[in-house]
XYZ file of C-alpha atoms in Angstrom:
644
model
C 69.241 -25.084 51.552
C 69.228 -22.144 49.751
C 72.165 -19.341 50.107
C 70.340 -15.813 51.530
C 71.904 -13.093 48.981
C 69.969 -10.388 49.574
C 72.507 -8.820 51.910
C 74.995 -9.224 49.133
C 72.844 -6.672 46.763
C 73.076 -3.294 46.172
C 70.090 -1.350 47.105
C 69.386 -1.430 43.092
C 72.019 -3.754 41.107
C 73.056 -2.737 37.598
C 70.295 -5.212 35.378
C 68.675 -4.664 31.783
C 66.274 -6.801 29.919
C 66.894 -4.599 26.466
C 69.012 -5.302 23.797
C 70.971 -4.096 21.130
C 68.097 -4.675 18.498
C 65.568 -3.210 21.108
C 67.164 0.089 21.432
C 67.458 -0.147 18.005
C 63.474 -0.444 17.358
C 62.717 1.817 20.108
C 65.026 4.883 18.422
C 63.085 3.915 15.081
C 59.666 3.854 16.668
C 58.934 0.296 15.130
C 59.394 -1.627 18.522
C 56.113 -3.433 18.760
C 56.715 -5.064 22.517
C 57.793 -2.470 24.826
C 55.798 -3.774 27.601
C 58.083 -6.616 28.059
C 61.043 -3.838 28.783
C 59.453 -1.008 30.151
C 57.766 -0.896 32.966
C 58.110 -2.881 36.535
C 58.960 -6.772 36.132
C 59.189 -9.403 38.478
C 62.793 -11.364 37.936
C 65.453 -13.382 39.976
C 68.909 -12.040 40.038
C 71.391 -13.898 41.296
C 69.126 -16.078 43.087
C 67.155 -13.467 44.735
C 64.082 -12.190 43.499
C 62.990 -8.649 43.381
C 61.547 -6.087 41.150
C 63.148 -4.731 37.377
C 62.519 -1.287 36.427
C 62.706 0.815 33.472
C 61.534 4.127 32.745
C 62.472 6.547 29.503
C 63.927 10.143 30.817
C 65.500 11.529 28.360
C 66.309 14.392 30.499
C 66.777 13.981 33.881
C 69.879 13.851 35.845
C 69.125 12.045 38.735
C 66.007 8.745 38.815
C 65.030 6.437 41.225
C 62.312 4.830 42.111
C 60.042 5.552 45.344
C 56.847 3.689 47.156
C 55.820 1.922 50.223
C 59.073 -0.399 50.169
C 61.570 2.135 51.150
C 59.206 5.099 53.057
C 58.818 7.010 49.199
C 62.067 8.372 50.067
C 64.180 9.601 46.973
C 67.532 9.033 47.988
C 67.311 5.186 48.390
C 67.123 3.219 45.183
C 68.065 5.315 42.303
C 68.131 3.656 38.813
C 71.337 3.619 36.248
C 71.162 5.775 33.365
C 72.418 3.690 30.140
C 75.410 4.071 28.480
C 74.160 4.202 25.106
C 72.372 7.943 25.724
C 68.941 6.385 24.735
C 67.258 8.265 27.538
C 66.642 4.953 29.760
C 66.872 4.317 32.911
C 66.895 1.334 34.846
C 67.719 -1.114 37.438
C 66.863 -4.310 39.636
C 65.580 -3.818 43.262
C 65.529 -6.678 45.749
C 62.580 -8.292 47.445
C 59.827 -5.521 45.992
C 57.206 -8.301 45.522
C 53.794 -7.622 43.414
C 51.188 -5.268 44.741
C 54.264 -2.777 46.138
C 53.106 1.183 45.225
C 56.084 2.952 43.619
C 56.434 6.227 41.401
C 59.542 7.722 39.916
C 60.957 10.513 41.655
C 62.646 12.759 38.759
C 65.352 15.301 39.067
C 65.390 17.086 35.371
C 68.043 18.621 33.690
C 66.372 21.965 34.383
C 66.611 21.191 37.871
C 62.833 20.659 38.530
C 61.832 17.882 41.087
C 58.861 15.509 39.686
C 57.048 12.695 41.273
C 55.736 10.287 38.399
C 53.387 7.263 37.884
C 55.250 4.820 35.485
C 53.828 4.952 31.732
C 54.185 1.427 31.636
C 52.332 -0.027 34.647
C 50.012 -2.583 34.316
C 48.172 -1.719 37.572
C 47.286 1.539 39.149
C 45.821 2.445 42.292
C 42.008 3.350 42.460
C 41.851 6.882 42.127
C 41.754 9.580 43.856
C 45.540 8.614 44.740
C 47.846 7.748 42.111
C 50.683 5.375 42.602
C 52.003 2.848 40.165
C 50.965 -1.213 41.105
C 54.190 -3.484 40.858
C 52.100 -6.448 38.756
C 52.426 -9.373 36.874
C 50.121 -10.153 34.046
C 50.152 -13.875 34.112
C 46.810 -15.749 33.187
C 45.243 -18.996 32.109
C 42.748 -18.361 28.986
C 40.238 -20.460 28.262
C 39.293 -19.115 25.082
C 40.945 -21.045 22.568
C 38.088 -22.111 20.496
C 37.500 -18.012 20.081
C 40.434 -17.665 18.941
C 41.175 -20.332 16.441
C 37.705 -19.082 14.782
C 37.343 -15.344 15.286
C 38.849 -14.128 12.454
C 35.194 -15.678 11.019
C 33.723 -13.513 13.620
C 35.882 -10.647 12.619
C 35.885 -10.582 9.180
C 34.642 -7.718 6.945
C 32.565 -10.367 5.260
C 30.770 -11.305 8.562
C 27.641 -9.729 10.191
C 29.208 -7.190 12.459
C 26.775 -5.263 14.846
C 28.713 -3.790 17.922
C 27.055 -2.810 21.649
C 29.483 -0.256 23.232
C 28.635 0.634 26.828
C 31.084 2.443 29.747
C 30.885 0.144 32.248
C 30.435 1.753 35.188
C 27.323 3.075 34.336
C 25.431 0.401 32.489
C 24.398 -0.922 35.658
C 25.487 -0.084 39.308
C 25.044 -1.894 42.845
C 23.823 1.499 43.694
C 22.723 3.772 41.403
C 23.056 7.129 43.114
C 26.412 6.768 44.278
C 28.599 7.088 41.696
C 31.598 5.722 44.209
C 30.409 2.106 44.142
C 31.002 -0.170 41.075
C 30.576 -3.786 39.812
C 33.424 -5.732 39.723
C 34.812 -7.291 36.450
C 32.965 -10.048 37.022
C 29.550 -8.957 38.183
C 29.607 -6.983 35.185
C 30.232 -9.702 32.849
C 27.498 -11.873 34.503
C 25.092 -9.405 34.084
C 26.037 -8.189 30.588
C 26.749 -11.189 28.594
C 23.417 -12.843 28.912
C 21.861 -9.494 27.969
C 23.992 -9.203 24.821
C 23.684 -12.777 23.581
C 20.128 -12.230 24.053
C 20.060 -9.267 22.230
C 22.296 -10.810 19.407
C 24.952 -8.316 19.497
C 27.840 -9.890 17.870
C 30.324 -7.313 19.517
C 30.710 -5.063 22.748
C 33.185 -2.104 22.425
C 34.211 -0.428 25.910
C 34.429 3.244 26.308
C 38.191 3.365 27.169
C 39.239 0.988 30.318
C 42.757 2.138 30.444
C 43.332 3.868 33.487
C 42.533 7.245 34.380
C 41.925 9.966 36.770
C 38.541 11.386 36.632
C 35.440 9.876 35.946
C 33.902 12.370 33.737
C 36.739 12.054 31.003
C 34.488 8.547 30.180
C 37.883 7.190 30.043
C 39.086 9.510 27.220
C 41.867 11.201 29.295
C 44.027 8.566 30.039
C 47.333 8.743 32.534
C 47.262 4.536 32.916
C 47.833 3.511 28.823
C 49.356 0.112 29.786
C 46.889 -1.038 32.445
C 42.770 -1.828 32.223
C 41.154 0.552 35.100
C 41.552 -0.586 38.875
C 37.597 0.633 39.188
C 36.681 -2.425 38.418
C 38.921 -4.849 39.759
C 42.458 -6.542 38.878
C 44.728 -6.819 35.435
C 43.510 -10.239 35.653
C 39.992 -9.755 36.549
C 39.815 -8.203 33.006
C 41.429 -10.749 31.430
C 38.488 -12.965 32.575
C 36.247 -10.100 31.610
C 37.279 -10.688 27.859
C 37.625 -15.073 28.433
C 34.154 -14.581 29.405
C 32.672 -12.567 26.641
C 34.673 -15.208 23.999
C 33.785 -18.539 25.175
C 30.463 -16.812 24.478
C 31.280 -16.033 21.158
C 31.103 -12.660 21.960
C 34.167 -10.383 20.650
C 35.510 -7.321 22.594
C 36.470 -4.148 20.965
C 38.523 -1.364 23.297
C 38.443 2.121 22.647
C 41.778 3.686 22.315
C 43.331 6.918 22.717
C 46.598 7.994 21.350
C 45.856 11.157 20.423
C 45.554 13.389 23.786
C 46.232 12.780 27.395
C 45.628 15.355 30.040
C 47.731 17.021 32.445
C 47.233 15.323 35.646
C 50.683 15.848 37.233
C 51.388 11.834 37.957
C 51.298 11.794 34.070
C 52.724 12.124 31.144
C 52.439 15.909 30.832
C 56.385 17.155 31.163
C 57.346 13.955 31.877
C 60.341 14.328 33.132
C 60.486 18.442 32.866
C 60.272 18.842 29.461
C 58.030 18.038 26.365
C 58.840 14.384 26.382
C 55.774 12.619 25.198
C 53.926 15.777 23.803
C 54.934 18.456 20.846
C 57.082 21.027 22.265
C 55.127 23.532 19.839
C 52.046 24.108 21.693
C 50.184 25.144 18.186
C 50.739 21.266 17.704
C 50.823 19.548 21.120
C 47.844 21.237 23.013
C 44.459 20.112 22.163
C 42.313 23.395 22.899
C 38.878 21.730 22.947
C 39.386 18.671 25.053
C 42.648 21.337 27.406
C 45.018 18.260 26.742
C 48.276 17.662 25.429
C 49.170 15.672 22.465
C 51.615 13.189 21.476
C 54.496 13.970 19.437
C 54.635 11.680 16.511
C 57.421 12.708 15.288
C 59.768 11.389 18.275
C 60.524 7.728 17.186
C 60.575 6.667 20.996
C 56.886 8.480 21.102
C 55.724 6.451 18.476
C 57.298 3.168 19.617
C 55.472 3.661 23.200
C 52.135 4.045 21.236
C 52.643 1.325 18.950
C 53.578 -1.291 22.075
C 50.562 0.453 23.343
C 48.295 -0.480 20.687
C 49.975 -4.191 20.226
C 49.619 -4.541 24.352
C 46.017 -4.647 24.261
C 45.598 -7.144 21.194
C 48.277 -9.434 22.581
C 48.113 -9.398 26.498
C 44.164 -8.985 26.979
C 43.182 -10.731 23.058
C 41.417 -7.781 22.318
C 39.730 -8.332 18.885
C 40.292 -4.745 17.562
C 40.657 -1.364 18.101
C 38.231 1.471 17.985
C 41.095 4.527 17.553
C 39.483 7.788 19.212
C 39.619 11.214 17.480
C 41.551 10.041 14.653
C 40.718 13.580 12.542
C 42.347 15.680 15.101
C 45.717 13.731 14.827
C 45.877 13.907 11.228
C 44.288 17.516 10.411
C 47.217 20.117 12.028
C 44.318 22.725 12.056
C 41.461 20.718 13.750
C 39.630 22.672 15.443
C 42.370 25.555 15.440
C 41.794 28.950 13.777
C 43.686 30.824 10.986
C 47.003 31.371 12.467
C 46.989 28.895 15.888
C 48.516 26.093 13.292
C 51.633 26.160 10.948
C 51.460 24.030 7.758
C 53.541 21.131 6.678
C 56.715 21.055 5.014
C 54.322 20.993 1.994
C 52.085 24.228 2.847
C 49.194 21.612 3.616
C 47.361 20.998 6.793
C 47.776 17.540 7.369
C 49.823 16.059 10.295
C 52.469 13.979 8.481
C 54.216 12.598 10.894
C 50.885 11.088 12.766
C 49.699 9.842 9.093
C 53.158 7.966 9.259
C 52.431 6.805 12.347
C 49.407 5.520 11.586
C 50.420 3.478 8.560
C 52.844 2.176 10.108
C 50.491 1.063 12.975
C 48.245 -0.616 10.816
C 50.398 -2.188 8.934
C 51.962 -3.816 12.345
C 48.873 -4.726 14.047
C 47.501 -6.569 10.321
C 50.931 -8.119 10.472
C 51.021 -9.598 13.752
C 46.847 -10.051 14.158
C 45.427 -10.340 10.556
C 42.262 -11.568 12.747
C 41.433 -8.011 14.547
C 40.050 -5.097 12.922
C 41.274 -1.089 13.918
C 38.173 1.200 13.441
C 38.579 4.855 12.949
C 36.794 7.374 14.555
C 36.970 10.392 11.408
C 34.741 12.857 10.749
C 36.475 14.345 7.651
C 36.673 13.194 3.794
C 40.167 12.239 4.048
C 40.945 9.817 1.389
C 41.361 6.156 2.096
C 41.454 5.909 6.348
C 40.084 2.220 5.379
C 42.386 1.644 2.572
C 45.361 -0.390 2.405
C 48.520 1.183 2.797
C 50.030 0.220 -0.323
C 47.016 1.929 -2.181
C 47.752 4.610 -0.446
C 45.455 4.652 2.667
C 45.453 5.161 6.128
C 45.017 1.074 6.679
C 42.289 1.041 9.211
C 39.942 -1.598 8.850
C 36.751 -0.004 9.002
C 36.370 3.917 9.489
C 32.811 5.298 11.189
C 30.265 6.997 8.873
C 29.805 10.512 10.558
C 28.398 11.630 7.608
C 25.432 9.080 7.804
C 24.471 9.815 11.073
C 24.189 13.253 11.072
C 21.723 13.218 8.094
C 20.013 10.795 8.955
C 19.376 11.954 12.446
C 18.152 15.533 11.182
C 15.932 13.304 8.474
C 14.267 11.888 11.287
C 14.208 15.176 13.546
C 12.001 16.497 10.692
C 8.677 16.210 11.124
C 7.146 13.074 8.870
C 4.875 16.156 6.571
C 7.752 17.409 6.067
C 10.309 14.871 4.762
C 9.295 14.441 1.378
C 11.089 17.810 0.959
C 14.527 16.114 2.617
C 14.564 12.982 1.147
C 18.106 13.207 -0.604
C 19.186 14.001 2.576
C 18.415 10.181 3.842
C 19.668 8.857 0.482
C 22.706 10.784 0.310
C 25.120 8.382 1.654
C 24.597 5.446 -0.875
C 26.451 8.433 -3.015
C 29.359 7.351 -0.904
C 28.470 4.831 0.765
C 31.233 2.453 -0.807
C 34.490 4.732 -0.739
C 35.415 3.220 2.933
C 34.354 0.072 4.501
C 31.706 2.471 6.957
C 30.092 1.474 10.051
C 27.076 2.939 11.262
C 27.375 4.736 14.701
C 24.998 6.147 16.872
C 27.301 6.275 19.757
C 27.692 8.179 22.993
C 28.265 11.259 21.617
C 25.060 11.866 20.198
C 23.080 11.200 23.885
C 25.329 13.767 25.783
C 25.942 17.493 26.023
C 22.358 18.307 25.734
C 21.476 16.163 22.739
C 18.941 14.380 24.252
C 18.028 10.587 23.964
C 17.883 8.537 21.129
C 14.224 8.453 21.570
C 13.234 11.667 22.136
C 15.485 13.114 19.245
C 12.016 11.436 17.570
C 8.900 13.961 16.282
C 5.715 13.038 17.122
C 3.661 11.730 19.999
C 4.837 9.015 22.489
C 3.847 5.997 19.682
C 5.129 7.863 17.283
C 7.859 8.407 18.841
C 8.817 4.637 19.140
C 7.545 4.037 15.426
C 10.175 6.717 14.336
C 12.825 5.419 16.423
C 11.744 1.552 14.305
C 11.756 2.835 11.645
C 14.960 4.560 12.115
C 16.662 1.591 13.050
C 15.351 -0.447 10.193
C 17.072 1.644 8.098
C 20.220 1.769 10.030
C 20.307 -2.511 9.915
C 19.719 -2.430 6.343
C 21.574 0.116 5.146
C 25.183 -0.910 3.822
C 28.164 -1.254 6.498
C 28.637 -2.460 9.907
C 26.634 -1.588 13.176
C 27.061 0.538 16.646
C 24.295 1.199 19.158
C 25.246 2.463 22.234
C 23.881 1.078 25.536
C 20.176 2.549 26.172
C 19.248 3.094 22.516
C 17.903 -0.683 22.329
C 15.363 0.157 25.149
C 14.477 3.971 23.918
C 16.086 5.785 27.660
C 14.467 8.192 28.237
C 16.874 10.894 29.931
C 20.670 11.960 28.595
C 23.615 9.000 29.530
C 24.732 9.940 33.007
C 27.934 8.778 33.497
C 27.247 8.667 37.625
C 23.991 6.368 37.293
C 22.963 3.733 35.263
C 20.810 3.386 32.718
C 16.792 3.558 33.222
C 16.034 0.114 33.408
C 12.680 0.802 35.146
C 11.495 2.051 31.976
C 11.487 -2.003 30.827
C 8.369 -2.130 32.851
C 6.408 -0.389 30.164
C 5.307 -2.316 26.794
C 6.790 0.407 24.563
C 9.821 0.076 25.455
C 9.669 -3.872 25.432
C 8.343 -3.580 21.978
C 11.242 -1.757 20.885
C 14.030 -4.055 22.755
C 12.607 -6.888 21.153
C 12.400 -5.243 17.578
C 16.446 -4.544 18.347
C 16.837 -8.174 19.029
C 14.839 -9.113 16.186
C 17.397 -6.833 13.528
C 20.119 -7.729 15.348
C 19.118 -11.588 14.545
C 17.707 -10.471 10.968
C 21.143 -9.045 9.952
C 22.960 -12.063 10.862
C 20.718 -14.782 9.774
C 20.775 -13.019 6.334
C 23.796 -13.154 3.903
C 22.515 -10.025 1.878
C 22.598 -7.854 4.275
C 26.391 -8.398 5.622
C 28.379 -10.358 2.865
C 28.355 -7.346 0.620
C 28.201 -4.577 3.068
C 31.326 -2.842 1.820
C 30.470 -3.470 -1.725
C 28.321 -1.304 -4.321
C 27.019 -4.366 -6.252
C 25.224 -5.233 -2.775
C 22.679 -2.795 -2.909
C 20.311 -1.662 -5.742
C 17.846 1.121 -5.368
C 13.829 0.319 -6.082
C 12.318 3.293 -5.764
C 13.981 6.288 -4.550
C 11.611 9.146 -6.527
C 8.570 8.580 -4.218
C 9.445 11.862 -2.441
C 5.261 12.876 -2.211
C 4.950 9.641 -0.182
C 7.947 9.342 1.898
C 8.455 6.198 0.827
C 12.110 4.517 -0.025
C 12.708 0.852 -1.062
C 15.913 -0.735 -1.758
C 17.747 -3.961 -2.696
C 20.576 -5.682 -0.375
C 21.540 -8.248 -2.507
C 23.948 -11.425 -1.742
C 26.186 -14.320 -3.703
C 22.468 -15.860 -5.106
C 19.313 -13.817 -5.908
C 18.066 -16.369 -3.562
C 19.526 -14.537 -0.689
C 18.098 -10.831 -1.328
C 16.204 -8.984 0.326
C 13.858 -6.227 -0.330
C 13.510 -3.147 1.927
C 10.095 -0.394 2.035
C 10.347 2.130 4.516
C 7.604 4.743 4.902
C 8.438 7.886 6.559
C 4.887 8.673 7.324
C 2.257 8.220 9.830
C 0.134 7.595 6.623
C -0.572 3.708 6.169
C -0.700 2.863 3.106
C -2.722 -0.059 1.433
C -2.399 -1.162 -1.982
C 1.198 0.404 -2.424
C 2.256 -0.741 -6.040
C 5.982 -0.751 -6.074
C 7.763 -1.454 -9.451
C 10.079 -4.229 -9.788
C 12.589 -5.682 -12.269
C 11.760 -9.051 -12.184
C 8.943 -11.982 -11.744
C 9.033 -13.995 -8.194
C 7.255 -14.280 -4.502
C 7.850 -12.321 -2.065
C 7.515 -13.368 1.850
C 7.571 -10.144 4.815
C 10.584 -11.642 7.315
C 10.562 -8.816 9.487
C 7.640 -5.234 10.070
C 8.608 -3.067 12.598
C 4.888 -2.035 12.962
C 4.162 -6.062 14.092
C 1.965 -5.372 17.687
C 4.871 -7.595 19.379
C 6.899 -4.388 18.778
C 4.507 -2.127 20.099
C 3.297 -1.493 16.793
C -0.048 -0.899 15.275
C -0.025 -4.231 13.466
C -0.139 -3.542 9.532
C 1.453 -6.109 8.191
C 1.561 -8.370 4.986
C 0.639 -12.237 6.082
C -0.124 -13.637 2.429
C 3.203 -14.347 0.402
C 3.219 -11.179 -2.702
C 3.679 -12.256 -5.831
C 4.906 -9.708 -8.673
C 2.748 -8.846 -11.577
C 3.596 -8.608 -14.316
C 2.513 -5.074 -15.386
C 4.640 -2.016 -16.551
C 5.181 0.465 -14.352
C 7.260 3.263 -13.280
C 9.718 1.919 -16.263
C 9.861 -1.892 -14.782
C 7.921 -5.095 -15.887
C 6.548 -6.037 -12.645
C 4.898 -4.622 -9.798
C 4.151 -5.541 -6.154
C 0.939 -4.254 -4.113
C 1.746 -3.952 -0.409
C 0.420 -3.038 2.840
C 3.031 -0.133 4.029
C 2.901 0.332 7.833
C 2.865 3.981 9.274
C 5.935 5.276 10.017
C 7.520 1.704 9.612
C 9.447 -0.274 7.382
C 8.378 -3.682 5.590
C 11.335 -6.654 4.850
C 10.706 -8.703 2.249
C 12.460 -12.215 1.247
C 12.156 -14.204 -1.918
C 10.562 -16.899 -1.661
């Protein structure tokens, strides 16, 4: 028999799983595995097993830790401050077993009383309430094969075409009550088989950390160390992810760690002063999004964000990071007018200490997982976000191209007479195209706020519409760089994302909207059956212009090009409604050419003018070349050629 200790305890015994060397990396802000400190842990000690906790406070006076166990009463199980000043607090409580509710109840230095969710919890409770989830996070993967392989998968050499979705509102058991969600589960069953259909090689999730209102999307985050209890458990993710990789499906999370609201369970004034955010309000408040932001100068700051960013790759084998609103950490006047921002210690306006930080992050996450990739959401020309760090850049892996969707979505706003005299605003970003390794988003941000839908951001009538929206596309799958469509755009929806609904799936009763679904599954399966349109992507000896002068046509053809001339393929897009028969396009060189892919093929809703018969260039001089093609160009449509 076993000897009954518990009556032995102290309400909360003296206990610490940190050491020397992890104060040490947490003072630095280069501690990469805070989660295994912070934060509630289940332990034995001295035979009897209970609950660890740990919590930074840098200044309070008085801790302890409060929930269903002991009647949230303040006065019963207070934690031990550390000797070594670094702010911690912590302690081991018997018998508090997994799924107990605590907080922190915080006495500050200032005297102010605080009641606090713990910034390392793994588990939350479904919101409206807000208690921290004593939880484990052990699981069984079965995704081994994934991972041996994925950095294949993942590689900026590899087709890369990403379907991000929020998933509470892709689909819904009910889709007029906003208060009912699919579980992890149901949401994977349903969503997997759509995406492998749809040959999406990647889903990335508006943020699933935890947080308290639904109409943030997930961007105002109180829960950074735990995926949301909407949806189910810690675990119930975990198989979320399994799922989408023995699929051979990778899973990208959005991440925040550049704001976090207010919410008074949060980190706002953590413990009665500016803990986690800048003291300096012209640095830590974010006016447009009325949040607070993170100090990146405070070592222990950075170290939580770090372990933040490492937690996710490591605990839930996340295969990258899409890093939110990366221009307002690093730009001190984002967004801020003359005078609401103070310069550098240089005069300039960039944030240097969350440039640092960002290195640094990159650098780790590369280090640890050379097999993920961190994507950058910046909107700015800030030199190298996708560079190395030792040539001087930011490190990201890939960095999205806000540049080329913005002109190309008021190209295609234009009506079609009218384009010829806005070409070089379509063509613009091959200028550029090459500084970063780019990836092309039309995300959620440009189907909210009164933006309207993909589809009806489209000129012309209803088929026109849908040929635009082709056409559009085509261009988007062939241009250089990696993909994003968000969830809706495949099918053309038809009313703004409505983060309380689901999408319009009725509208998949009507052909036109079939047509253009399967045309998305048939790029989606073009780009990654063919090598010259992926292996090159980041590369300017991937892509040649053919023709870019035709301005009084509309029409634009290109090269993608890959390791053999074998493998390229030639691109015509007309930006008309005008077919056009017996197009002569100049070419450089003799060969047969074979039409892989039309977006005006009647399967796609289309009008059907296509080329059947295999072209064959002439040789005949023209527009300064040796040989010419004649082609059938489709209205409003692009043509995809192949050697042959």
């Amino acid at each position: 028999m076993t000897k009954d200790n518990t009556h032995q305890l102290q309400p909360v015994e003296p206990f610490s799983l940190f050491s020397e060397q992890d104060i040490k990396l947490f003072q630095e802000g280069l501690h990469p595995h805070l989660y295994e400190k912070f934060g509630s842990h289940q332990t034995t000690f001295q035979g009897v097993s209970g609950t660890y906790f740990a919590v930074w406070a840098p200044n309070a006076t008085y801790l302890s830790v409060i929930g269903d166990f002991n009647d949230w009463d303040q006065h019963r199980h207070h934690l031990y401050p550390r000797w070594d000043k670094s702010g911690i607090w912590e302690g081991f409580i018997p018998q508090v077993a997994p799924g107990t509710l605590y907080k922190y109840f915080i006495r500050s230095n200032s005297g102010e009383e605080l009641r606090k969710g713990d910034p390392y919890a793994n588990y939350w409770e479904l919101r409206p309430k807000t208690a921290s989830v004593t939880w484990e996070l052990d699981y069984q993967w079965k995704d081994s094969s994934w991972m041996k392989t994925r950095a294949q998968h993942n590689s900026l050499q590899s087709p890369y075409s990403v379907y991000e979705l929020h998933l509470g509102s892709w689909q819904r058991p009910e889709p007029d009550n906003h208060e009912v969600f699919y579980n992890y589960s149901e949401i994977a069953a349903r969503l997997i088989p759509y995406v492998k259909e749809m040959g999406f090689t990647h889903v990335e999730l508006m943020p699933v950390m935890e947080h308290p209102f639904d109409g943030s999307w997930g961007y105002q985050g109180t829960g950074y160390y735990a995926p949301t209890s909407r949806y189910g458990t810690p675990q119930e993710f975990m198989a979320f992810v399994d799922a989408f990789h023995q699929e051979g499906i990778g899973v990208i999370l959005d991440w925040v760690p550049s704001h976090f609201p207010y919410d008074e369970h949060g980190l706002f004034r953590f413990d009665g002063n500016h803990t986690y955010e800048y003291a300096d309000m012209r640095k830590g408040f974010h006016p447009d999004w009325n949040s607070y932001i993170f100090n990146y100068a405070r070592n222990e700051v950075r170290s939580f964000l770090l372990s933040n960013a490492i937690f996710w790759l490591d605990k839930f084998h996340a295969d990258g990071l899409r890093v939110d609103a990366v221009a307002s950490m690093i730009h001190l006047n984002y967004s801020r007018d003359a005078g609401a921002w103070e310069p550098n210690e240089h005069g300039g306006e960039e944030n240097l200490e969350a440039i640092s930080f960002l290195k640094n992050m990159n650098t780790t996450i590369y280090s640890l997982f050379p097999d993920v990739q961190t994507i950058a959401e910046e909107s700015t020309s800030f030199y190298g976000v996708s560079r190395p760090v030792f040539m001087g850049g930011l490190g990201f892996g890939m960095k999205w191209m806000m540049g080329w969707m913005n002109d190309t979505l008021a190209f295609f706003k234009r009506d079609p007479y009218y384009r010829k005299f806005h070409q070089d605003q379509l063509t613009f970003s091959i200028a550029y195209a090459f500084t970063e390794n780019f990836m092309l988003p039309l995300s959620h941000d440009e189907v909210v706020h009164g933006k309207s839908p993909m589809l009806y951001k489209m000129p012309g009538d209803d088929w026109q519409k849908f040929a635009n929206l082709r056409l559009m596309y085509s261009y988007m799958f062939t241009h250089p760089g990696t993909k994003l469509l968000f969830m809706g755009d495949e099918f053309g929806q038809t009313s703004e994302w409505n983060y309380k609904s689901q999408l319009d799936w009725h509208l998949m009763d009507h052909a036109s909207h079939q047509g253009l679904k399967a045309f998305v599954k048939a790029l989606n399966h073009l780009y990654r059956a063919e090598p010259a349109l992926y292996i090159k992507q980041f590369e300017y000896y991937g892509f040649e212009w053919v023709n870019v002068s035709d301005y009084d046509n509309s029409v634009l053809a290109y090269m993608r090009k890959g390791m053999d001339p074998k493998e390229d393929i030639l691109i015509v897009l007309n930006m008309t409604p005008v077919a056009r028969e017996n197009y002569l396009l100049a070419v450089n060189n003799a060969g047969s050419w074979k039409e892989i892919l039309n977006s005006d093929a009647e399967e796609f809703f289309g009008s059907g003018v296509i080329n059947t018969a295999v072209v064959k260039a002439k040789q005949e001089a023209y527009n300064g070349k040796e040989y010419t093609l004649l082609l059938r160009l489709p209205p409003l449509g692009a043509a995809i050629f192949k050697k042959v």
